[in-house]
CSV table of C-alpha atoms (C1' of nucleotides) in Angstrom, one decimal:
chain,number,residue,atom,x,y,z
W,14,MET,CA,95.3,94.2,99.5
W,15,PRO,CA,96.6,96.4,102.2
W,16,GLU,CA,95.2,99.9,102.0
W,17,LEU,CA,96.0,102.9,104.2
W,18,PRO,CA,94.7,101.4,107.6
W,19,GLU,CA,96.6,98.2,107.1
W,20,VAL,CA,99.8,99.9,106.1
W,21,GLU,CA,99.5,102.3,109.0
W,22,VAL,CA,99.2,99.3,111.4
W,23,VAL,CA,102.4,98.0,109.9
W,24,ARG,CA,104.1,101.4,110.2
W,25,THR,CA,103.3,101.8,113.9
W,26,GLY,CA,104.5,98.2,114.5
W,27,LEU,CA,107.8,98.8,112.8
W,28,GLU,CA,108.5,102.2,114.2
W,29,PRO,CA,109.8,101.3,117.7
W,30,ALA,CA,111.7,98.3,116.4
W,31,VAL,CA,113.6,100.0,113.5
W,32,THR,CA,114.2,103.5,115.0
W,33,GLY,CA,117.8,103.7,116.0
W,34,ALA,CA,118.5,100.2,114.8
W,35,ARG,CA,121.6,99.3,112.7
W,36,VAL,CA,121.3,96.9,109.7
W,37,THR,CA,123.6,94.0,110.3
W,38,GLY,CA,122.6,91.9,107.3
W,39,VAL,CA,120.4,91.9,104.2
W,40,GLU,CA,119.4,88.8,102.3
W,41,VAL,CA,117.4,89.1,99.1
W,42,VAL,CA,115.8,85.7,98.7
W,43,GLU,CA,113.7,86.7,95.7
W,44,PRO,CA,115.3,89.3,93.3
W,45,ARG,CA,112.0,90.1,91.7
W,46,SER,CA,111.0,91.8,95.0
W,47,LEU,CA,113.8,94.3,94.3
W,48,ARG,CA,112.3,95.2,90.8
W,49,ARG,CA,112.0,98.8,91.8
W,50,HIS,CA,115.7,99.0,93.0
W,51,LEU,CA,117.2,99.4,89.5
W,52,ALA,CA,120.8,98.8,90.6
W,53,GLY,CA,119.8,95.2,91.6
W,54,ALA,CA,119.6,93.1,94.6
W,55,LEU,CA,123.4,92.9,95.3
W,56,ASP,CA,123.6,96.7,95.3
W,57,PHE,CA,120.7,96.9,97.7
W,58,GLU,CA,122.3,94.4,100.1
W,59,ARG,CA,125.7,96.2,100.0
W,60,ARG,CA,124.5,99.7,100.4
W,61,LEU,CA,122.1,99.0,103.2
W,62,THR,CA,124.2,96.8,105.3
W,63,GLY,CA,125.8,98.6,108.2
W,64,ARG,CA,123.5,101.6,108.0
W,65,ARG,CA,121.3,102.9,110.8
W,66,LEU,CA,117.6,103.5,110.4
W,67,THR,CA,115.9,106.6,111.9
W,68,GLY,CA,112.2,105.9,111.8
W,69,ALA,CA,109.1,104.6,109.8
W,70,VAL,CA,107.1,106.9,107.6
W,71,ARG,CA,104.0,106.4,105.5
W,72,ARG,CA,102.1,108.3,102.8
W,73,GLY,CA,99.1,106.5,101.3
W,74,LYS,CA,100.1,102.9,100.8
W,75,PHE,CA,103.8,103.6,100.6
W,76,LEU,CA,106.1,103.0,103.6
W,77,TRP,CA,109.7,104.0,104.1
W,78,LEU,CA,112.5,103.8,106.6
W,79,PRO,CA,114.8,106.8,106.4
W,80,VAL,CA,118.5,105.9,106.6
W,81,GLU,CA,120.8,107.9,108.8
W,82,PRO,CA,122.6,110.3,106.4
W,83,ALA,CA,126.2,109.6,105.6
W,84,ALA,CA,128.7,112.4,105.0
W,85,GLY,CA,128.7,113.4,101.4
W,86,GLU,CA,125.9,111.1,100.4
W,87,ALA,CA,122.4,112.1,99.2
W,88,PRO,CA,119.7,111.1,101.8
W,89,VAL,CA,118.0,107.8,101.1
W,90,ALA,CA,115.3,105.6,102.6
W,91,VAL,CA,114.3,101.9,102.4
W,92,LEU,CA,111.1,102.3,100.4
W,93,GLY,CA,108.5,99.5,100.6
W,94,HIS,CA,105.1,98.9,99.0
W,95,LEU,CA,103.1,95.9,100.0
W,96,GLY,CA,101.3,95.6,96.7
W,97,MET,CA,98.4,93.1,96.9
W,98,SER,CA,99.9,90.5,99.2
W,99,GLY,CA,103.0,91.9,100.9
W,100,GLN,CA,103.8,91.6,104.6
W,101,LEU,CA,106.4,93.1,106.8
W,102,LEU,CA,106.9,91.0,109.9
W,103,LEU,CA,109.1,91.3,113.0
W,104,ARG,CA,110.8,88.1,113.9
W,105,ALA,CA,113.4,86.8,116.3
W,106,PRO,CA,116.7,85.9,114.5
W,107,ASP,CA,116.3,82.2,115.2
W,108,ALA,CA,112.7,82.0,114.1
W,109,ALA,CA,111.7,79.6,111.3
W,110,PRO,CA,111.6,81.4,107.9
W,111,ASP,CA,108.1,82.7,106.9
W,112,ARG,CA,106.3,81.2,104.0
W,113,GLN,CA,106.9,83.3,100.9
W,114,LEU,CA,109.9,85.1,102.5
W,115,ARG,CA,111.4,87.4,99.9
W,116,VAL,CA,113.8,89.7,101.7
W,117,ARG,CA,115.3,89.3,105.2
W,118,ILE,CA,116.8,92.3,107.0
W,119,THR,CA,118.6,91.7,110.3
W,120,LEU,CA,118.8,94.6,112.8
W,121,GLU,CA,120.7,95.3,116.0
W,122,HIS,CA,118.7,97.6,118.2
W,123,PRO,CA,120.5,99.4,121.1
W,124,GLU,CA,117.6,98.4,123.5
W,125,HIS,CA,115.7,95.5,121.9
W,126,GLY,CA,118.8,93.6,120.7
W,127,ASP,CA,118.8,91.5,117.5
W,128,LEU,CA,115.6,91.2,115.4
W,129,VAL,CA,114.6,90.5,111.8
W,130,VAL,CA,112.4,92.4,109.5
W,131,ALA,CA,111.0,89.8,107.1
W,132,PHE,CA,109.4,90.9,103.8
W,133,ALA,CA,107.0,88.1,102.7
W,134,ASP,CA,104.9,88.5,99.6
W,135,GLN,CA,102.8,85.9,97.8
W,136,ARG,CA,102.3,87.6,94.5
W,137,ILE,CA,105.5,89.7,94.3
W,138,PHE,CA,103.5,92.8,93.3
W,139,GLY,CA,105.1,94.5,96.4
W,140,SER,CA,108.7,95.6,96.4
W,141,LEU,CA,111.5,97.1,98.5
W,142,ALA,CA,114.1,99.6,97.2
W,143,LEU,CA,116.6,102.1,98.3
W,144,ASP,CA,115.3,105.4,97.1
W,145,ARG,CA,116.7,108.9,97.1
W,146,LEU,CA,114.8,111.4,99.3
W,147,VAL,CA,113.7,114.7,97.8
W,148,LEU,CA,112.1,117.8,99.2
W,149,THR,CA,108.3,117.8,99.6
W,150,ALA,CA,106.5,120.3,97.3
W,151,ASP,CA,104.6,121.9,100.2
W,152,GLY,CA,107.5,122.0,102.7
W,153,ALA,CA,105.5,119.9,105.2
W,154,PRO,CA,106.9,116.6,106.6
W,155,GLY,CA,107.0,113.8,104.0
W,156,GLY,CA,104.2,111.7,105.6
W,157,LEU,CA,102.9,110.3,108.8
W,158,GLY,CA,105.9,109.6,111.1
W,159,ALA,CA,108.2,112.0,109.3
W,160,SER,CA,110.3,114.6,111.0
W,161,SER,CA,111.7,116.3,107.9
W,162,PRO,CA,110.2,117.5,104.7
W,163,LEU,CA,111.6,114.7,102.6
W,164,VAL,CA,109.8,112.0,100.5
W,165,PRO,CA,111.2,109.2,98.4
W,166,GLU,CA,111.5,110.1,94.7
W,167,HIS,CA,109.1,107.4,93.7
W,168,VAL,CA,106.5,108.7,96.1
W,169,ALA,CA,106.8,112.4,95.3
W,170,HIS,CA,103.9,112.2,92.7
W,171,ILE,CA,101.6,110.6,95.2
W,172,ALA,CA,99.1,112.9,97.0
W,173,ARG,CA,98.9,113.1,100.8
W,174,ASP,CA,96.3,110.9,102.5
W,175,PRO,CA,93.4,112.0,104.6
W,176,LEU,CA,95.1,111.0,107.8
W,177,ASP,CA,98.1,113.2,107.1
W,178,PRO,CA,98.1,116.3,109.2
W,179,ALA,CA,99.3,118.3,106.2
W,180,PHE,CA,96.4,117.0,104.0
W,181,ASP,CA,94.8,120.0,102.2
W,182,ASP,CA,91.1,119.6,102.5
W,183,ASP,CA,90.2,122.6,100.4
W,184,GLY,CA,92.8,121.7,97.8
W,185,PHE,CA,91.3,118.2,97.5
W,186,VAL,CA,87.8,119.5,97.1
W,187,ASP,CA,88.8,121.9,94.4
W,188,ARG,CA,90.9,119.4,92.5
W,189,LEU,CA,88.2,116.7,92.7
W,190,MET,CA,85.5,119.1,91.4
W,191,ARG,CA,87.7,120.1,88.4
W,192,ARG,CA,88.1,116.4,87.4
W,193,ARG,CA,85.9,115.1,84.7
W,194,THR,CA,85.5,111.5,85.8
W,195,GLY,CA,83.4,109.3,88.2
W,196,LEU,CA,83.7,109.4,92.0
W,197,LYS,CA,85.2,106.0,92.5
W,198,ARG,CA,87.8,106.6,89.9
W,199,ALA,CA,88.7,109.8,91.6
W,200,LEU,CA,89.0,108.2,95.1
W,201,LEU,CA,91.2,105.5,93.7
W,202,ASP,CA,93.5,108.0,91.9
W,203,GLN,CA,96.5,108.1,94.2
W,204,THR,CA,97.7,111.4,92.7
W,205,LEU,CA,94.5,113.1,93.9
W,206,VAL,CA,94.2,111.5,97.3
W,207,SER,CA,96.2,108.5,98.5
W,208,GLY,CA,95.7,105.4,100.6
W,209,ILE,CA,92.2,104.5,99.3
W,210,GLY,CA,91.8,101.1,97.6
W,211,ASN,CA,88.8,99.0,96.5
W,212,ILE,CA,87.6,98.2,100.0
W,213,TYR,CA,87.6,101.7,101.4
W,214,ALA,CA,86.4,103.4,98.2
W,215,ASP,CA,83.3,101.2,98.3
W,216,GLU,CA,82.8,101.8,102.1
W,217,ALA,CA,83.3,105.6,101.7
W,218,LEU,CA,80.8,105.8,98.9
W,219,TRP,CA,78.3,103.6,100.8
W,220,ALA,CA,78.6,105.9,103.9
W,221,ALA,CA,78.2,109.0,101.7
W,222,ARG,CA,75.2,107.4,99.9
W,223,LEU,CA,76.8,108.1,96.5
W,224,HIS,CA,77.0,105.9,93.4
W,225,TYR,CA,80.5,105.1,92.1
W,226,ALA,CA,79.7,106.7,88.7
W,227,VAL,CA,78.5,110.0,90.0
W,228,PRO,CA,80.4,112.6,87.9
W,229,THR,CA,82.9,114.5,90.0
W,230,GLY,CA,81.9,117.7,88.3
W,231,SER,CA,78.3,117.3,89.3
W,232,LEU,CA,78.7,117.7,93.1
W,233,ARG,CA,78.7,120.9,95.0
W,234,LYS,CA,81.3,121.7,97.6
W,235,PRO,CA,79.3,120.6,100.7
W,236,ALA,CA,78.7,117.1,99.1
W,237,VAL,CA,82.4,116.7,98.3
W,238,ARG,CA,83.3,117.8,101.9
W,239,ARG,CA,80.9,115.2,103.2
W,240,LEU,CA,82.4,112.5,101.1
W,241,LEU,CA,85.9,113.4,102.4
W,242,ALA,CA,84.6,113.4,106.0
W,243,GLU,CA,83.1,109.9,105.5
W,244,THR,CA,86.2,108.7,103.8
W,245,ARG,CA,88.4,109.9,106.7
W,246,SER,CA,86.0,108.4,109.2
W,247,VAL,CA,86.0,104.9,107.6
W,248,LEU,CA,89.8,105.0,107.4
W,249,GLU,CA,90.1,106.0,111.1
W,250,ARG,CA,87.6,103.3,112.2
W,251,ALA,CA,89.4,100.7,110.2
W,252,LEU,CA,92.7,101.7,111.7
W,253,ALA,CA,91.2,101.6,115.2
W,254,ASP,CA,90.2,98.0,114.5
W,255,GLY,CA,93.6,97.0,113.3
W,256,GLY,CA,92.7,97.0,109.6
W,257,THR,CA,90.7,94.6,107.4
W,258,SER,CA,91.7,90.9,107.2
W,259,PHE,CA,89.8,88.4,105.1
W,260,ASP,CA,92.4,85.7,105.7
W,261,ALA,CA,96.0,85.3,107.0
W,262,GLN,CA,97.1,87.4,104.1
W,263,TYR,CA,96.9,90.8,105.8
W,264,VAL,CA,98.5,90.8,109.2
W,265,ASN,CA,100.4,93.2,111.4
W,266,VAL,CA,104.1,93.0,112.2
W,267,ASN,CA,103.4,90.2,114.7
W,268,GLY,CA,101.2,88.2,112.3
W,269,ALA,CA,97.9,89.2,113.9
W,270,SER,CA,94.7,90.0,111.9
W,271,GLY,CA,92.6,93.1,112.1
W,272,TYR,CA,88.9,93.1,112.8
W,273,PHE,CA,87.4,95.7,110.5
W,274,SER,CA,86.0,93.0,108.1
W,275,GLN,CA,83.2,92.5,110.6
W,276,ARG,CA,82.2,96.2,110.2
W,277,LEU,CA,82.1,96.4,106.4
W,278,HIS,CA,78.8,97.7,105.0
W,279,ALA,CA,79.4,97.3,101.3
W,280,TYR,CA,82.7,95.5,100.3
W,281,GLY,CA,82.1,91.8,100.0
W,282,GLN,CA,78.6,92.2,101.4
W,283,GLN,CA,76.7,91.3,98.2
W,284,GLY,CA,73.4,89.6,99.0
W,285,LYS,CA,73.3,90.8,102.6
W,286,PRO,CA,70.9,93.5,103.6
W,287,CYS,CA,72.0,97.2,103.6
W,288,ALA,CA,72.5,98.3,107.2
W,289,ARG,CA,70.4,101.4,106.5
W,290,CYS,CA,67.5,100.2,104.4
W,291,GLY,CA,67.6,96.4,104.2
W,292,THR,CA,67.9,96.3,100.4
W,293,PRO,CA,70.4,93.6,99.4
W,294,ILE,CA,73.8,94.9,98.6
W,295,VAL,CA,74.9,94.2,95.0
W,296,ARG,CA,78.2,93.6,93.3
W,297,GLU,CA,79.0,95.0,89.9
W,298,ALA,CA,81.9,94.8,87.6
W,299,PHE,CA,83.6,98.2,87.3
W,300,MET,CA,87.1,99.2,86.3
W,301,ASN,CA,88.1,95.5,85.9
W,302,ARG,CA,87.3,94.9,89.5
W,303,SER,CA,84.2,94.6,91.8
W,304,SER,CA,82.1,97.4,93.2
W,305,HIS,CA,79.7,96.8,96.0
W,306,LEU,CA,76.8,99.1,96.7
W,307,CYS,CA,73.3,99.5,97.9
W,308,PRO,CA,71.1,100.0,94.8
W,309,ARG,CA,68.6,102.0,96.9
W,310,CYS,CA,70.8,104.3,98.9
W,311,GLN,CA,73.3,104.8,96.1
W,312,LYS,CA,71.3,105.7,93.0
W,313,VAL,CA,72.7,105.5,89.6
W,314,PRO,CA,73.3,109.1,88.4
W,315,THR,CA,70.9,110.1,85.7
W,316,PRO,CA,72.8,110.8,82.5
W,317,ARG,CA,72.2,114.1,80.7
Z,5,DA,C1',93.1,114.8,80.5
Z,6,DG,C1',91.0,110.5,80.8
Z,7,DC,C1',90.6,105.8,80.0
Z,8,DG,C1',91.2,101.0,78.7
Z,9,DA,C1',94.4,97.3,78.0
Z,10,DG,C1',98.4,94.9,79.2
Z,11,DC,C1',101.7,93.6,82.4
Z,12,DC,C1',103.9,92.4,86.7
Z,13,DC,C1',102.6,87.4,89.9
Z,14,DT,C1',100.8,83.3,93.1
Z,15,DG,C1',97.2,80.7,95.1
Z,16,DC,C1',92.5,79.8,96.4
Z,17,DG,C1',87.7,78.2,95.6
Z,18,DC,C1',84.6,76.7,92.4
Z,19,DG,C1',82.2,74.1,88.8
Z,20,DC,C1',82.7,70.5,85.7
I,18,DT,C1',90.9,63.5,92.2
I,19,DG,C1',92.1,66.7,88.6
I,20,DC,C1',91.8,70.7,85.7
I,21,DG,C1',90.6,75.1,84.0
I,22,DC,C1',88.6,79.4,85.1
I,23,DG,C1',87.7,83.4,87.7
I,24,DC,C1',89.0,86.1,91.2
I,25,DA,C1',91.9,88.7,94.8
I,26,DG,C1',93.3,94.4,99.1
I,27,DG,C1',97.9,97.6,93.6
I,28,DG,C1',100.2,100.3,90.3
I,29,DC,C1',103.1,101.4,86.3
I,30,DT,C1',103.3,102.2,81.2
I,31,DC,C1',101.6,102.6,76.8
I,32,DG,C1',98.6,104.1,73.1
I,33,DC,C1',94.3,106.2,71.7
DNA sequence: AGCGAGCCCTGCGCGC
DNA sequence: TGCGCGCAGGGCTCGC
């Protein structure tokens, strides 16, 4: 569900609330949400309680809250992934519990007082964990919002995303052209470029007028650069609109929806006229999910 | 290297 | 009204 713009909306919402705040309590309601924290829910609660958080950082669809380092301890962060249905919500301590509440973290902020970070998740594909921070391969900050070149161990293999100031455009173009696969597969490969999911892959391909099965090796550099520019553009516009919400599933930290669903040109638009040429958008099964495209603007690549 | 299948889950809308 | 089915924004691991 949440892709880069939605997760970035959550990050910017959390940042002022968690930066400088001290964890006064941790309650794991659903242990399965701690699946990625191998030492278990109790260990998570014990090790996090009492610690101070220093910010909110994002790379792709991963989000983490660095923990103020303790003497003699390796640096760690609270790592979160929303999966298909996860939410991070800011609540008052006395607020009624959210539906599908999985983890509850109470904070004491020097200026904002007591507040709760509630992790809600219908499908439990998302997770929280305490993860060790390791040095980034390129020496640049770990992600958007980071002040140091550190990244959680479980995120180290994920590529930077197109909104990261340290994203390497030339490196991306070269690596994509060396791949031997289709364009949409490449866009969805988080180790090549991160943050793009099914919605924004379809939107970026529609904007670039490229079919999802176009072989990565068949494009020339300028075409790949255009695809990257269109991808970045759609991510930025979605972020400006607060993300894509089809229902109450995706919301910001205050529970509010984003409005980009009104500006989608391909995803979920099957049967509606293409905004460029009027041809009805079609939906096709691809990679065990749906792909949406304009059959006229996005021609099937001719096999050879 | 690339790719498909299986798995981790809940809940909604639809057709019968 | 009830039931089964397909579908949903993600990602990890395994085996070919």
